[in-house]
PDB file of C-alpha atoms in Angstrom:
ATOM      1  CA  UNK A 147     -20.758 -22.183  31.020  1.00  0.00           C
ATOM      2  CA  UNK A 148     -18.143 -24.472  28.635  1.00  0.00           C
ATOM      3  CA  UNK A 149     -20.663 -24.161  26.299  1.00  0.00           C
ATOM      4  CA  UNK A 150     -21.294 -20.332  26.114  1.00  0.00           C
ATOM      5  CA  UNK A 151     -17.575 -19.456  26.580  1.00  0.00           C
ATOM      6  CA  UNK A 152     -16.469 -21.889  23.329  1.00  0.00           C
ATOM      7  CA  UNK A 153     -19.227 -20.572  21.466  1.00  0.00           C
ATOM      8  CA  UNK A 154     -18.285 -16.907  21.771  1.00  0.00           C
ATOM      9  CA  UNK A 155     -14.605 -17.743  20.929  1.00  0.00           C
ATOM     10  CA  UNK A 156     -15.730 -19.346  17.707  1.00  0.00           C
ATOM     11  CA  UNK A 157     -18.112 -16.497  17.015  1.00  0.00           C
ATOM     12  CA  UNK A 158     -14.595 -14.029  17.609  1.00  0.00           C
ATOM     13  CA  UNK A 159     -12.473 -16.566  15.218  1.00  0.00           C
ATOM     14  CA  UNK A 160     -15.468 -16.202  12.757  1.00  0.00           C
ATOM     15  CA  UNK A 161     -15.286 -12.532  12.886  1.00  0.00           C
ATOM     16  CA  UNK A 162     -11.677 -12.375  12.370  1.00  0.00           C
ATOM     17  CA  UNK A 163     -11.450 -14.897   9.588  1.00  0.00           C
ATOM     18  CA  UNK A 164     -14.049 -13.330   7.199  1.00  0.00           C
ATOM     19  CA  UNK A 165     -12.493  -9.846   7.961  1.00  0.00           C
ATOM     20  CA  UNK A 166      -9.149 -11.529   7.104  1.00  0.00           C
ATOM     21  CA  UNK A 167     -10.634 -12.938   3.639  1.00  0.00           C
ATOM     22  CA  UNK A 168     -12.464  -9.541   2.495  1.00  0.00           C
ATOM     23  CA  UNK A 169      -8.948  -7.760   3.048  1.00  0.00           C
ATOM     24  CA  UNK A 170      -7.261  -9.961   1.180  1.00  0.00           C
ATOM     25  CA  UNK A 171      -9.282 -10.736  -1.431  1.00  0.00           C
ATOM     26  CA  UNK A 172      -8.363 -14.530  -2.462  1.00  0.00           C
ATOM     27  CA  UNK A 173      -6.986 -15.642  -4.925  1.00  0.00           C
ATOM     28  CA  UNK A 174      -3.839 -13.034  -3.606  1.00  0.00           C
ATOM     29  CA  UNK A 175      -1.567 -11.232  -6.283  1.00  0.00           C
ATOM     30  CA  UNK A 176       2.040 -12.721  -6.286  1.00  0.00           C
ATOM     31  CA  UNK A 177       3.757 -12.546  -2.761  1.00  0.00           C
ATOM     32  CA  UNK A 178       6.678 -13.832  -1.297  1.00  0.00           C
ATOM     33  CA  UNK A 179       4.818 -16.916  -0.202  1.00  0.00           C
ATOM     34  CA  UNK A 180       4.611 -17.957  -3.998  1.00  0.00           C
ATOM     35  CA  UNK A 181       7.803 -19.842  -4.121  1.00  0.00           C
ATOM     36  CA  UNK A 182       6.951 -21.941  -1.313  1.00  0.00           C
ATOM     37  CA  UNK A 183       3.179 -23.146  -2.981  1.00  0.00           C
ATOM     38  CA  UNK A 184       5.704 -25.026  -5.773  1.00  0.00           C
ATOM     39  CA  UNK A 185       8.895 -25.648  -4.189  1.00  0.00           C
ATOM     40  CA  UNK A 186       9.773 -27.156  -0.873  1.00  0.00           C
ATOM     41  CA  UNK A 187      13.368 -26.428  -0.700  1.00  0.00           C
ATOM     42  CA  UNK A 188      15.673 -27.687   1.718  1.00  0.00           C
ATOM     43  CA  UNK A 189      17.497 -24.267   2.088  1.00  0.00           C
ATOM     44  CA  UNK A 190      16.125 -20.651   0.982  1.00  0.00           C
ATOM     45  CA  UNK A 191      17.353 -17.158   0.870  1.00  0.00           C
ATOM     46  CA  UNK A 192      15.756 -13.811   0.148  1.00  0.00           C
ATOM     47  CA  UNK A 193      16.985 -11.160  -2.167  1.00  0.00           C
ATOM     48  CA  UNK A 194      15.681  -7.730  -2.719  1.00  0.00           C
ATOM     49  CA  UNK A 195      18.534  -6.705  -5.213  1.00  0.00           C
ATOM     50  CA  UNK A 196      19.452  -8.641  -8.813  1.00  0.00           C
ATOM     51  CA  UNK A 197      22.551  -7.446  -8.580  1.00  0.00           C
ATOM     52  CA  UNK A 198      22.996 -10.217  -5.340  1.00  0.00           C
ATOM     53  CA  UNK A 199      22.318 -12.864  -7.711  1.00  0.00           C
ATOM     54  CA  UNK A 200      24.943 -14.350 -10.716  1.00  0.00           C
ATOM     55  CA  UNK A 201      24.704 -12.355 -13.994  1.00  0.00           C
ATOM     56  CA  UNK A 202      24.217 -15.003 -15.887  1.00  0.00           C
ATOM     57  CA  UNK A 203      21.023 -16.028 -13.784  1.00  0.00           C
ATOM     58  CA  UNK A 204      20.287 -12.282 -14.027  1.00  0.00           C
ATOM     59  CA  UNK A 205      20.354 -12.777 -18.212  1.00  0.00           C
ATOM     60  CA  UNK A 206      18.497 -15.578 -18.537  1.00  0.00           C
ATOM     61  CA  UNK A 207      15.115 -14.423 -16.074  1.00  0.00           C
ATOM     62  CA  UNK A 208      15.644 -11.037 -18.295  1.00  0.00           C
ATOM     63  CA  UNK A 209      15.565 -12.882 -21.401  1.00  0.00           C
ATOM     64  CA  UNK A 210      12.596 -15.052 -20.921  1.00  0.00           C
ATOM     65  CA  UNK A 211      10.117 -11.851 -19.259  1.00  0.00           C
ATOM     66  CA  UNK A 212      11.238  -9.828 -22.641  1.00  0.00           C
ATOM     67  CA  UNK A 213      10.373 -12.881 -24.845  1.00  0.00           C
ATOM     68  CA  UNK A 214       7.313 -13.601 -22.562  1.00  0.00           C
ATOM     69  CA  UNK A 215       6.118 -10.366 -21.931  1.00  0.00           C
ATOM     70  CA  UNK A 216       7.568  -8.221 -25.150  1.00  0.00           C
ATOM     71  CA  UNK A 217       9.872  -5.301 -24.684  1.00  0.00           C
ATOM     72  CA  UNK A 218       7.302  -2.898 -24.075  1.00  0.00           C
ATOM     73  CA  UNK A 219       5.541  -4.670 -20.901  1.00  0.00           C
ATOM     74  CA  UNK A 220       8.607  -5.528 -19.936  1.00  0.00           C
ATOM     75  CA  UNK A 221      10.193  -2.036 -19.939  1.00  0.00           C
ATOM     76  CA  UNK A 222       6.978  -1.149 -17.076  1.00  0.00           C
ATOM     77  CA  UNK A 223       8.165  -4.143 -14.660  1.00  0.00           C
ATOM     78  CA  UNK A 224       9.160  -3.019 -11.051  1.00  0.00           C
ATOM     79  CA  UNK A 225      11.274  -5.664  -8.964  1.00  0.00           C
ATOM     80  CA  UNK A 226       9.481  -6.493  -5.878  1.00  0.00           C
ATOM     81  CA  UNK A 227      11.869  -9.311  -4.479  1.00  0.00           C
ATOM     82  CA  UNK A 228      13.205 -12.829  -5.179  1.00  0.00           C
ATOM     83  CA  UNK A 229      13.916 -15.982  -3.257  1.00  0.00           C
ATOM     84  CA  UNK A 230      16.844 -18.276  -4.056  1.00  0.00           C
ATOM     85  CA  UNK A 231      15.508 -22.041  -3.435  1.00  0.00           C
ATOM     86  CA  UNK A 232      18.238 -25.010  -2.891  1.00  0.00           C
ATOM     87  CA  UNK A 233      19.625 -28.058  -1.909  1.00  0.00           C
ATOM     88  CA  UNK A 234      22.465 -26.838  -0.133  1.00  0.00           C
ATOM     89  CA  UNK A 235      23.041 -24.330   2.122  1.00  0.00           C
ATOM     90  CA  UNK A 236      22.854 -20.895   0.219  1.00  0.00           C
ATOM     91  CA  UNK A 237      26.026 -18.266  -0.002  1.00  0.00           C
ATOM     92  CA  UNK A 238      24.174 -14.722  -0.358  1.00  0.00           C
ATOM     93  CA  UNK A 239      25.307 -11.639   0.768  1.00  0.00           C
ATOM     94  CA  UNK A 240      23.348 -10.665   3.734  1.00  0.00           C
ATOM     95  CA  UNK A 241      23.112  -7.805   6.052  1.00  0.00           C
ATOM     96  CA  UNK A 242      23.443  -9.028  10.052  1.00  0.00           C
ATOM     97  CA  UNK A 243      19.679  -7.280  10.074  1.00  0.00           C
ATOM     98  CA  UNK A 244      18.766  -9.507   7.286  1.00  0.00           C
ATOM     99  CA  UNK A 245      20.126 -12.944   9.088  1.00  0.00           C
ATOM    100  CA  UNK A 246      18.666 -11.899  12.144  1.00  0.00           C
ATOM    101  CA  UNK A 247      15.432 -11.939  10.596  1.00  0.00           C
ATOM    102  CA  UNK A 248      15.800 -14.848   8.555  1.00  0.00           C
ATOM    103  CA  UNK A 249      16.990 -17.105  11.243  1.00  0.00           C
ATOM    104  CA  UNK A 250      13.932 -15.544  13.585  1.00  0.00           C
ATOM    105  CA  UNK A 251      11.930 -17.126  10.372  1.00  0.00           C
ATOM    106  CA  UNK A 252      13.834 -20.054  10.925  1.00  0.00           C
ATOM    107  CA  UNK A 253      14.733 -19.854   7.272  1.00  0.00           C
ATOM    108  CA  UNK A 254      18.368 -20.625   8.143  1.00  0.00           C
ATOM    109  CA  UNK A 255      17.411 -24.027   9.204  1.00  0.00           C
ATOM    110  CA  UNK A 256      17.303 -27.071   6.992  1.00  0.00           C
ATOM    111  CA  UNK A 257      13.952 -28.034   6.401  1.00  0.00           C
ATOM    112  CA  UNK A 258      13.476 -32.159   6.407  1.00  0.00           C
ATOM    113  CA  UNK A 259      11.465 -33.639   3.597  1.00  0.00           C
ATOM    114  CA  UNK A 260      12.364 -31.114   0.698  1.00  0.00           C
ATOM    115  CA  UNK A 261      12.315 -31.538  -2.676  1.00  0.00           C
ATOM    116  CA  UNK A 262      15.454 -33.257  -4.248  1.00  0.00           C
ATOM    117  CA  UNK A 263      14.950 -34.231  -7.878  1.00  0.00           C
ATOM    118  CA  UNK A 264      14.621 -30.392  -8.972  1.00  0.00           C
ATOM    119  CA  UNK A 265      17.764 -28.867 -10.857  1.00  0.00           C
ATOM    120  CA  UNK A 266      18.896 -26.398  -7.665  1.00  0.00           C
ATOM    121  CA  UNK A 267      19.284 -24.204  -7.219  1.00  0.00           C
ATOM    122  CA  UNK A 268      15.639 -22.439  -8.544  1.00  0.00           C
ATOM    123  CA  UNK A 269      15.393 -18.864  -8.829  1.00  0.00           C
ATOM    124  CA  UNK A 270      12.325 -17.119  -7.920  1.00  0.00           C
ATOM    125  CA  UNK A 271      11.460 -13.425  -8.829  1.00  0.00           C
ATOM    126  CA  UNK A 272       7.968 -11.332  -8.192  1.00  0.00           C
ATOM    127  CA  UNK A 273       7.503  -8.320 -10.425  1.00  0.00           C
ATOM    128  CA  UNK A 274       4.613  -6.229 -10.398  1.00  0.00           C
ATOM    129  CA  UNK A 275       3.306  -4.225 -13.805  1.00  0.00           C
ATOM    130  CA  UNK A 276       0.958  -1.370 -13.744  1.00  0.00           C
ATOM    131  CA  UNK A 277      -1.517  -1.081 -16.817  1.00  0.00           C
ATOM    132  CA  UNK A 278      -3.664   2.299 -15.821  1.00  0.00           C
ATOM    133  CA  UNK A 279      -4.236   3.140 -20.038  1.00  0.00           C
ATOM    134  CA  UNK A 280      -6.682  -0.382 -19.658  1.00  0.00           C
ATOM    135  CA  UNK A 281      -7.525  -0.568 -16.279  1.00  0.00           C
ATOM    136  CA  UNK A 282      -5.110  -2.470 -14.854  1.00  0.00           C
ATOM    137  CA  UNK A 283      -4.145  -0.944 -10.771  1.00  0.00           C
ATOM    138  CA  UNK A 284      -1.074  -3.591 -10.809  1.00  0.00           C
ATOM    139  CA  UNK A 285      -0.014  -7.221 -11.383  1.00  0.00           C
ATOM    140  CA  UNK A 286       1.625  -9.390  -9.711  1.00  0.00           C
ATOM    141  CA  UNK A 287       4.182 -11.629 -11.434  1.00  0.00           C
ATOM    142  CA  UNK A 288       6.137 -14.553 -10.241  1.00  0.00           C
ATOM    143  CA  UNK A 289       8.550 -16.583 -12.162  1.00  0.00           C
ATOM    144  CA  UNK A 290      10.791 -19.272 -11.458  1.00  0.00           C
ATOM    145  CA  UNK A 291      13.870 -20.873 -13.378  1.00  0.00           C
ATOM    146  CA  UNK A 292      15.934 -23.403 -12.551  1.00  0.00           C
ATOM    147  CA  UNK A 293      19.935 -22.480 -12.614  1.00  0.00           C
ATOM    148  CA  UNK A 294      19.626 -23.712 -16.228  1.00  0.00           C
ATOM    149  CA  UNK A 295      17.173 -21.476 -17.379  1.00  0.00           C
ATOM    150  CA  UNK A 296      14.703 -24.439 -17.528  1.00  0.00           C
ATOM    151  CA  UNK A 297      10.741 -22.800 -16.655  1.00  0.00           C
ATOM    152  CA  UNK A 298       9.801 -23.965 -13.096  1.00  0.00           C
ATOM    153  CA  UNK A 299       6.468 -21.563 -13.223  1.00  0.00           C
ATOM    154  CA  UNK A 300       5.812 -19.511 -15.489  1.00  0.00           C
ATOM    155  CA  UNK A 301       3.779 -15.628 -14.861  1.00  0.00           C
ATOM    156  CA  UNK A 302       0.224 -15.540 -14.864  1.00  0.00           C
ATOM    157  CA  UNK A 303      -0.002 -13.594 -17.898  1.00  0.00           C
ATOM    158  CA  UNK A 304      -0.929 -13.676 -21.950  1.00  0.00           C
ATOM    159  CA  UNK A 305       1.454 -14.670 -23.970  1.00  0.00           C
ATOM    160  CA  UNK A 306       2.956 -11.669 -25.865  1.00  0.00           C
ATOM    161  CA  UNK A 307       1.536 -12.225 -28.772  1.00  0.00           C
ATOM    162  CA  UNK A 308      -1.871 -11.539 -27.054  1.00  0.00           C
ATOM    163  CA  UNK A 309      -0.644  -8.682 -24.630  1.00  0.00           C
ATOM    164  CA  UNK A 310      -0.991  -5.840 -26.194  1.00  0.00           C
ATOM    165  CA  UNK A 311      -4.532  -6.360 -27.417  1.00  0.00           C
ATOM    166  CA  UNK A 312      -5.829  -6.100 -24.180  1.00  0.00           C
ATOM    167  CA  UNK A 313      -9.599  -4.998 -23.988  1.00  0.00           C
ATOM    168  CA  UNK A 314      -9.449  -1.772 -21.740  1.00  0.00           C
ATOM    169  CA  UNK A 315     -12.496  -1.652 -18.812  1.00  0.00           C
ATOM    170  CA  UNK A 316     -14.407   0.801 -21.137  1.00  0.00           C
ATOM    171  CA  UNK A 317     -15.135  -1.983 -23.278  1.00  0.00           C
ATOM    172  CA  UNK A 318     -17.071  -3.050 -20.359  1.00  0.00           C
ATOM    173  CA  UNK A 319     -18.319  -0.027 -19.462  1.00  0.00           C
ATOM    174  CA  UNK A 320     -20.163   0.202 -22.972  1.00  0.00           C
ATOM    175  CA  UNK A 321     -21.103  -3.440 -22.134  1.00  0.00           C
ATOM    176  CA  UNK A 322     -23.150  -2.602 -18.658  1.00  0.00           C
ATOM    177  CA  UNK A 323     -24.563   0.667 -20.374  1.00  0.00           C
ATOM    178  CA  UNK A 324     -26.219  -2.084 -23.269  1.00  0.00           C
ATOM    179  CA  UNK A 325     -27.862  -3.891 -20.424  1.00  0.00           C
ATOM    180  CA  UNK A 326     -28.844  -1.055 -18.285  1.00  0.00           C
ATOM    181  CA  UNK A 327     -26.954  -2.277 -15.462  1.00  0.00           C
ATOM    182  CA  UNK A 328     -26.344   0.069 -12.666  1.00  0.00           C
ATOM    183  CA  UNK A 329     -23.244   1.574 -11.411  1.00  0.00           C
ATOM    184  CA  UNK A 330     -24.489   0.891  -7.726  1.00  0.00           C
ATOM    185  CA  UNK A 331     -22.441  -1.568  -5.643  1.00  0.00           C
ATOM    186  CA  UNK A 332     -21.178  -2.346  -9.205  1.00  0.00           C
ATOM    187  CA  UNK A 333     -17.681  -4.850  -8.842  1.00  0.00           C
ATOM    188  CA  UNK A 334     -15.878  -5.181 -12.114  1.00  0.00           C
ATOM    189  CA  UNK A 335     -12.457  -7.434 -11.457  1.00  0.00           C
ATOM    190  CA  UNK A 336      -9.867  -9.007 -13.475  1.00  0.00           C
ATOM    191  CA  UNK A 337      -8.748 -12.247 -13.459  1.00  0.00           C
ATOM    192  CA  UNK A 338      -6.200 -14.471 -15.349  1.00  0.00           C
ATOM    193  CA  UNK A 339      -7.673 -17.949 -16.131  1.00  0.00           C
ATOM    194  CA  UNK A 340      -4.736 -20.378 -16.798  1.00  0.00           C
ATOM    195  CA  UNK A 341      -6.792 -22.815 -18.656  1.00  0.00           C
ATOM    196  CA  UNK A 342      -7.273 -20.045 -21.520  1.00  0.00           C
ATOM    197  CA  UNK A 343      -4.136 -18.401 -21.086  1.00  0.00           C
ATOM    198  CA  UNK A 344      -6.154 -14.762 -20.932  1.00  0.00           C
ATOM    199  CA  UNK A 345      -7.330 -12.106 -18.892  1.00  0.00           C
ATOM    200  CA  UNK A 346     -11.232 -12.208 -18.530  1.00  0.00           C
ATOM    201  CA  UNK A 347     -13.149  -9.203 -16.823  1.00  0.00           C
ATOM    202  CA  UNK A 348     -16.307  -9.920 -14.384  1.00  0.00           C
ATOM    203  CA  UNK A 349     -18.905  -7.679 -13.399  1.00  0.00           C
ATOM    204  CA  UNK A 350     -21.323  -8.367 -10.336  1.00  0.00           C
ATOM    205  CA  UNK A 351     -23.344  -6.131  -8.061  1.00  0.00           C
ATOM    206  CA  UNK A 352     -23.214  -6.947  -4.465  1.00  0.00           C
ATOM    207  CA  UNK A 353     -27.049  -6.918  -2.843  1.00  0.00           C
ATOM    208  CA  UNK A 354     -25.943  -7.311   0.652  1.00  0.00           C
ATOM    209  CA  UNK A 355     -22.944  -7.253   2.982  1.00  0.00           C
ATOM    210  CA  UNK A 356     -22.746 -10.531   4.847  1.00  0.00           C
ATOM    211  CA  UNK A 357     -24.018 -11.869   7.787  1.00  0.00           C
ATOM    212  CA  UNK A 358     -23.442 -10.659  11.599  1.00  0.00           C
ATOM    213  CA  UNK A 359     -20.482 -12.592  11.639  1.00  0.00           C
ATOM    214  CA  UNK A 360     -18.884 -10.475   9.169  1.00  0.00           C
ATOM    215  CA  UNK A 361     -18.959  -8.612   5.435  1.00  0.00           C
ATOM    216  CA  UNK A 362     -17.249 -11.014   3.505  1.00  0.00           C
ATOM    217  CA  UNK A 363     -19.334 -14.055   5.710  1.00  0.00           C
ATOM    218  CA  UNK A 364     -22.532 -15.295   3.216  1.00  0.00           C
ATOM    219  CA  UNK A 365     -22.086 -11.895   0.795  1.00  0.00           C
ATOM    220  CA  UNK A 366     -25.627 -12.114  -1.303  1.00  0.00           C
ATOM    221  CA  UNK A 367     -23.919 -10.952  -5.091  1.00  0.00           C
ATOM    222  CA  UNK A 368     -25.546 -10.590  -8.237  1.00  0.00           C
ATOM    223  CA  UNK A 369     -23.379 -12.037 -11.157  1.00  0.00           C
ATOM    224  CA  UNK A 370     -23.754  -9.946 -14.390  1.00  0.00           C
ATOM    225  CA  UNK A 371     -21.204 -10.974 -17.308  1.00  0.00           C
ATOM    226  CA  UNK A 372     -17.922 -12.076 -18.117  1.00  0.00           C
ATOM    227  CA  UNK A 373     -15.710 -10.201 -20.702  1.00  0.00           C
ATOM    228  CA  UNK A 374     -12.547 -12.227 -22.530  1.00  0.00           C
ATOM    229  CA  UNK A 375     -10.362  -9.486 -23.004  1.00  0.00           C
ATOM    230  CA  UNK A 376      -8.285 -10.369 -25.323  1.00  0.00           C
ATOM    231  CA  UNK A 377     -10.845 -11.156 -27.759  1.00  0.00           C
ATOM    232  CA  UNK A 378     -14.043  -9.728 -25.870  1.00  0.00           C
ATOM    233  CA  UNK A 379     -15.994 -12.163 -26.099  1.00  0.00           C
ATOM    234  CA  UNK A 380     -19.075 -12.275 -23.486  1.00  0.00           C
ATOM    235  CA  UNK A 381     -19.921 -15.109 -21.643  1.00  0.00           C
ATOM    236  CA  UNK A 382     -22.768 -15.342 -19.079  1.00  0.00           C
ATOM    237  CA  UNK A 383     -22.168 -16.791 -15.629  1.00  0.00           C
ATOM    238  CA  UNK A 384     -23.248 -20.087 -14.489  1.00  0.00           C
ATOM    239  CA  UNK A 385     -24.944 -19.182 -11.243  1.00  0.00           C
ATOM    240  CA  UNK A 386     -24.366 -23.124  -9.931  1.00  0.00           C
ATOM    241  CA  UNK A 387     -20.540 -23.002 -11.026  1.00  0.00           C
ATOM    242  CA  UNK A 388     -19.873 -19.430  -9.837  1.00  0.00           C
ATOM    243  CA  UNK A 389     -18.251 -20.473  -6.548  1.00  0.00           C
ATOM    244  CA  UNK A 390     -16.296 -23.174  -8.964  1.00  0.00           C
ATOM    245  CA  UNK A 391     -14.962 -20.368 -11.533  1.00  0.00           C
ATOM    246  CA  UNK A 392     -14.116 -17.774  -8.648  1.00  0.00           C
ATOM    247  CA  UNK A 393     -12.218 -20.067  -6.344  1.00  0.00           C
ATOM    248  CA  UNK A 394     -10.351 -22.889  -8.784  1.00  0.00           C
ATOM    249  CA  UNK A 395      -7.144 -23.023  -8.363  1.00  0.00           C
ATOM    250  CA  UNK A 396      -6.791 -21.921 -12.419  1.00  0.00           C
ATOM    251  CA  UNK A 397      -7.803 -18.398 -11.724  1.00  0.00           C
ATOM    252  CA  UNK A 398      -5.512 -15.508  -9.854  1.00  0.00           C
ATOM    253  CA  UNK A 399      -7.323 -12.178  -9.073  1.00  0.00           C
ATOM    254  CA  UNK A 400      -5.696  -9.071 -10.775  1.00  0.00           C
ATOM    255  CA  UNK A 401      -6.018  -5.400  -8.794  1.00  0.00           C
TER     256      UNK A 401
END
């Protein structure tokens, strides 16, 4: 009876984790669990206005996107929210809504173990940026500076040099037309490979759901193509290495 009952919970986690990883499509864009993947702060505070944070912080995180980014991807950024990383405890202006829910978070409450050689306090700030004219849905950007200016992480983005020659999704399009690919099940994502410092577009066809366990459980996919685009050049995929190129830790998926 042990056996049956602990086999249908696992069955139920089973279910609920590949649901889980076909919502949120891994790697994630940008969240407000960025900052913590890089930093392990002794104190931290959330803020969803720039105005909260010093104007000379507020220059220098302006500065860098613009030279980063150039002035006309810059000009499309939306501020999504930022985190405030330190060594010491943090003096924000907060709502008594907003302490309520951070010390419910227990993000009042001096961690043990943190990080103490950094220059704190670190600033951390996710944008997102929209691209429709290539294809783009929307970006998610996090950056981080230390109260110096000094780059902590920089966005997942090319540089801006490279930015604006950005190969739209008709490029491939014309690409799957060539090679008589059909349009059924057809996935065509974006990611950003950090080892190139560019954007590369993928096409696959997906052959069959998953398993009864779930969709995204043992999907059966059909790898097509990958498209640089910055400089469009195609690459085929290494069926052996596709799990390797999809899930490495260089890559971050792009809606």
């Amino acid at each position: 009876m042990k056996v049956k009952i602990l086999s249908f919970l696992f069955l139920i986690i089973a279910i609920t984790s590949c649901n889980k990883f076909t919502r949120e499509k891994y790697p994630q864009l940008a969240s407000k669990k960025e900052s913590y993947k890089y930093i392990n702060s002794c104190y931290s505070a959330e803020f969803e206005d720039m105005n909260k944070i010093p104007t000379e912080m507020q220059n220098m995180l302006t500065s860098y996107l613009k030279n980063r980014l150039g002035n006309k991807n810059f000009e499309k950024l939306e501020f999504k929210n930022g985190y405030i990383l330190s060594d010491k405890p943090i003096e924000i202006e907060k709502t008594e809504n907003e302490s309520r829910i951070l010390d419910l978070l227990g993000q009042n409450i001096q961690k043990i173990d943190c990080d103490t050689i950094l220059d704190y306090p670190i600033y951390s700030v996710v944008y997102q940026l929209k691209k429709p004219e290539i294809g783009i849905e929307k970006i998610g950007l996090n950056l981080m500076l230390d109260r110096n200016g000094k780059l902590i992480k920089d966005i997942d983005f090319p540089k801006a040099k490279f930015a604006n020659v950005i190969i739209p999704i008709d490029s491939v399009h014309s690409e799957l037309i060539r090679r008589k690919i059909s349009y059924k099940k057809l996935n065509i994502d974006l990611w950003f490979d950090r080892r190139t410092e560019s954007f590369v577009w993928s096409t696959n066809t997906l052959i069959r759901d998953g398993s009864i366990m779930g969709p995204s459980c043992f999907p059966e996919v059909n790898y097509h193509f990958k498209m640089n685009a910055n400089d469009g050049k195609i690459t085929e995929f290494n069926i052996e290495k596709a799990n390797d190129y999809f899930f490495g830790s260089d890559n971050h998926y792009i809606e």
